[in-house]
Amino acid sequence: MRLNEPSDANFIEIMSWFSTEEELSIWSGPGFRYPFDLSSFKSDLKLDSLKSFSLVSVEGDLLAFGQYYLRLDHRLDLKE
């Protein structure tokens, strides 16, 4: 498995998961446009401001997509 920057092919696959506005809303929360195209989907993911990753199998299959951000400007301080 590899953790990669998401590709357009990954986004196109993710877009195929949703056939209704309700399905998209459950996954994405509010603020996503429907119907969407690749450009609007990527824009609504806020790729410029949210760190995004795709988990891809050795065969190249998309296994997962995730994003993260600092909430309330807090960082987790891990101490061993």
XYZ file of N, CA and C in Angstrom:
240
model
N 0.842 -1.185 0.000
C 0.000 0.000 0.000
C 0.881 1.241 0.000
N 0.339 2.283 -0.606
C 1.053 3.557 -0.651
C 0.081 4.678 -0.294
N 0.595 5.666 0.404
C -0.157 6.879 0.713
C 0.344 7.949 -0.250
N -0.541 8.417 -1.137
C -0.167 9.334 -2.210
C -0.984 10.610 -2.166
N -0.493 11.600 -2.889
C -1.321 12.757 -3.196
C -2.392 12.268 -4.168
N -3.645 12.630 -3.955
C -4.705 12.129 -4.828
C -4.535 12.598 -6.275
N -4.878 11.714 -7.185
C -4.808 12.020 -8.612
C -6.215 12.286 -9.145
N -6.272 12.852 -10.343
C -7.585 13.042 -10.971
C -8.306 11.711 -11.137
N -7.563 10.643 -11.435
C -8.183 9.320 -11.559
C -8.826 8.907 -10.231
N -8.186 9.219 -9.108
C -8.776 8.923 -7.796
C -10.067 9.698 -7.605
N -10.056 10.990 -7.968
C -11.258 11.809 -7.799
C -12.396 11.312 -8.687
N -12.068 10.908 -9.902
C -13.099 10.379 -10.806
C -13.705 9.113 -10.218
N -12.879 8.262 -9.631
C -13.406 7.055 -8.988
C -14.305 7.409 -7.805
N -13.860 8.342 -6.964
C -14.672 8.763 -5.817
C -15.996 9.343 -6.293
N -15.962 10.152 -7.347
C -17.189 10.742 -7.877
C -18.185 9.668 -8.305
N -17.690 8.516 -8.746
C -18.576 7.436 -9.193
C -19.340 6.786 -8.039
N -18.932 7.061 -6.818
C -19.595 6.481 -5.643
C -20.965 7.093 -5.390
N -21.250 8.256 -5.972
C -22.447 9.015 -5.610
C -23.385 9.174 -6.799
N -24.592 8.652 -6.646
C -25.581 8.789 -7.718
C -26.714 9.730 -7.334
N -26.708 10.200 -6.089
C -27.727 11.154 -5.653
C -27.070 12.236 -4.795
N -27.764 13.355 -4.685
C -27.283 14.439 -3.833
C -27.235 13.998 -2.372
N -28.183 13.179 -1.961
C -28.209 12.706 -0.579
C -26.985 11.838 -0.269
N -26.623 10.931 -1.173
C -25.436 10.098 -0.957
C -24.189 10.968 -0.808
N -24.057 11.967 -1.668
C -22.910 12.871 -1.596
C -22.907 13.633 -0.283
N -24.055 14.120 0.135
C -24.155 14.902 1.366
C -23.781 14.082 2.594
N -24.167 12.826 2.619
C -23.812 11.946 3.740
C -22.288 11.799 3.827
N -21.647 11.676 2.695
C -20.193 11.503 2.659
C -19.453 12.809 2.917
N -19.922 13.888 2.306
C -19.151 15.125 2.289
C -19.570 16.157 3.319
N -20.805 16.076 3.786
C -21.328 17.152 4.604
C -21.851 18.257 3.711
N -22.204 19.398 4.298
C -22.802 20.482 3.513
C -21.756 21.182 2.642
N -22.236 21.842 1.608
C -21.360 22.697 0.822
C -20.869 22.116 -0.486
N -21.150 20.862 -0.751
C -20.760 20.281 -2.029
C -21.856 20.519 -3.048
N -21.431 20.897 -4.255
C -22.395 21.099 -5.340
C -22.788 19.760 -5.952
N -24.049 19.687 -6.345
C -24.556 18.507 -7.041
C -25.575 18.979 -8.057
N -25.510 18.546 -9.270
C -24.497 17.623 -9.806
C -23.138 18.298 -9.868
N -22.111 17.496 -10.009
C -20.740 17.988 -10.000
C -20.014 17.524 -11.252
N -18.896 18.166 -11.504
C -17.929 17.699 -12.493
C -16.583 17.644 -11.783
N -15.558 17.229 -12.478
C -14.256 17.078 -11.828
C -13.786 18.391 -11.218
N -13.964 19.474 -11.941
C -13.503 20.773 -11.454
C -14.243 21.202 -10.186
N -15.564 21.105 -10.176
C -16.328 21.529 -8.995
C -16.091 20.586 -7.816
N -15.938 19.299 -8.101
C -15.691 18.325 -7.032
C -14.373 18.637 -6.328
N -13.317 18.865 -7.112
C -12.020 19.180 -6.529
C -12.058 20.509 -5.783
N -12.765 21.469 -6.311
C -12.885 22.766 -5.645
C -13.604 22.624 -4.309
N -14.681 21.854 -4.283
C -15.454 21.672 -3.053
C -14.692 20.870 -2.002
N -13.709 20.082 -2.420
C -12.862 19.363 -1.463
C -11.860 20.292 -0.775
N -11.747 21.527 -1.272
C -10.831 22.518 -0.681
C -9.394 21.995 -0.630
N -8.950 21.478 -1.759
C -7.622 20.869 -1.828
C -6.497 21.854 -1.541
N -6.748 23.146 -1.759
C -5.716 24.147 -1.481
C -5.503 24.377 0.008
N -6.528 24.072 0.819
C -6.416 24.371 2.247
C -6.469 23.139 3.153
N -6.809 21.982 2.617
C -6.871 20.754 3.417
C -5.868 19.743 2.879
N -5.065 19.203 3.751
C -4.112 18.169 3.360
C -4.899 16.917 2.981
N -4.622 16.369 1.808
C -5.409 15.251 1.275
C -4.491 14.106 0.870
N -4.990 12.889 1.068
C -4.230 11.688 0.751
C -5.132 10.623 0.151
N -4.545 9.805 -0.716
C -5.196 8.600 -1.210
C -4.363 7.407 -0.772
N -5.025 6.384 -0.284
C -4.364 5.123 0.023
C -4.612 4.207 -1.165
N -3.533 3.730 -1.779
C -3.620 2.958 -3.010
C -2.933 1.611 -2.800
N -3.560 0.546 -3.284
C -2.976 -0.793 -3.170
C -1.792 -0.923 -4.123
N -1.004 -1.978 -3.953
C 0.125 -2.207 -4.852
C -0.352 -2.431 -6.281
N -1.596 -2.860 -6.449
C -2.180 -3.054 -7.777
C -2.704 -1.743 -8.370
N -2.704 -0.670 -7.569
C -3.163 0.625 -8.047
C -4.610 0.932 -7.742
N -5.278 0.089 -6.957
C -6.682 0.320 -6.605
C -6.789 1.332 -5.467
N -7.729 2.239 -5.587
C -7.993 3.203 -4.523
C -8.650 2.486 -3.349
N -8.027 2.583 -2.188
C -8.549 1.931 -0.988
C -9.224 2.920 -0.047
N -8.716 4.150 -0.016
C -9.268 5.141 0.911
C -8.842 6.538 0.466
N -9.624 7.520 0.914
C -9.304 8.926 0.699
C -9.536 9.629 2.022
N -8.630 10.521 2.386
C -8.805 11.249 3.636
C -8.197 12.632 3.578
N -8.678 13.483 4.482
C -8.176 14.840 4.623
C -8.061 15.160 6.109
N -7.197 16.123 6.418
C -7.126 16.583 7.800
C -6.807 18.065 7.833
N -7.064 18.652 8.985
C -6.755 20.055 9.227
C -6.574 20.246 10.720
N -5.902 21.340 11.076
C -5.754 21.678 12.482
C -7.052 22.324 12.956
N -7.647 21.775 13.969
C -8.882 22.323 14.512
C -8.539 23.235 15.681
N -9.050 24.429 15.637
C -8.807 25.415 16.685
C -7.320 25.645 16.901
N -6.556 25.427 15.828
C -5.113 25.640 15.831
C -4.392 24.802 16.884
N -4.928 23.628 17.214
C -4.297 22.742 18.189
C -3.478 21.675 17.485
N -2.432 21.276 18.122
C -1.606 20.169 17.651
C -1.555 19.109 18.748
N -1.503 17.884 18.342
C -1.374 16.791 19.288
C 0.099 16.656 19.667
N 0.402 16.742 20.934
C 1.773 16.631 21.406
C 1.978 15.197 21.899
N 2.670 14.395 21.080
C 2.915 13.006 21.450
C 4.237 12.908 22.190
N 4.206 12.328 23.373
C 5.442 12.124 24.142
C 5.582 10.648 24.414
N 6.785 10.177 24.264
C 7.039 8.745 24.479
C 7.250 8.451 25.942
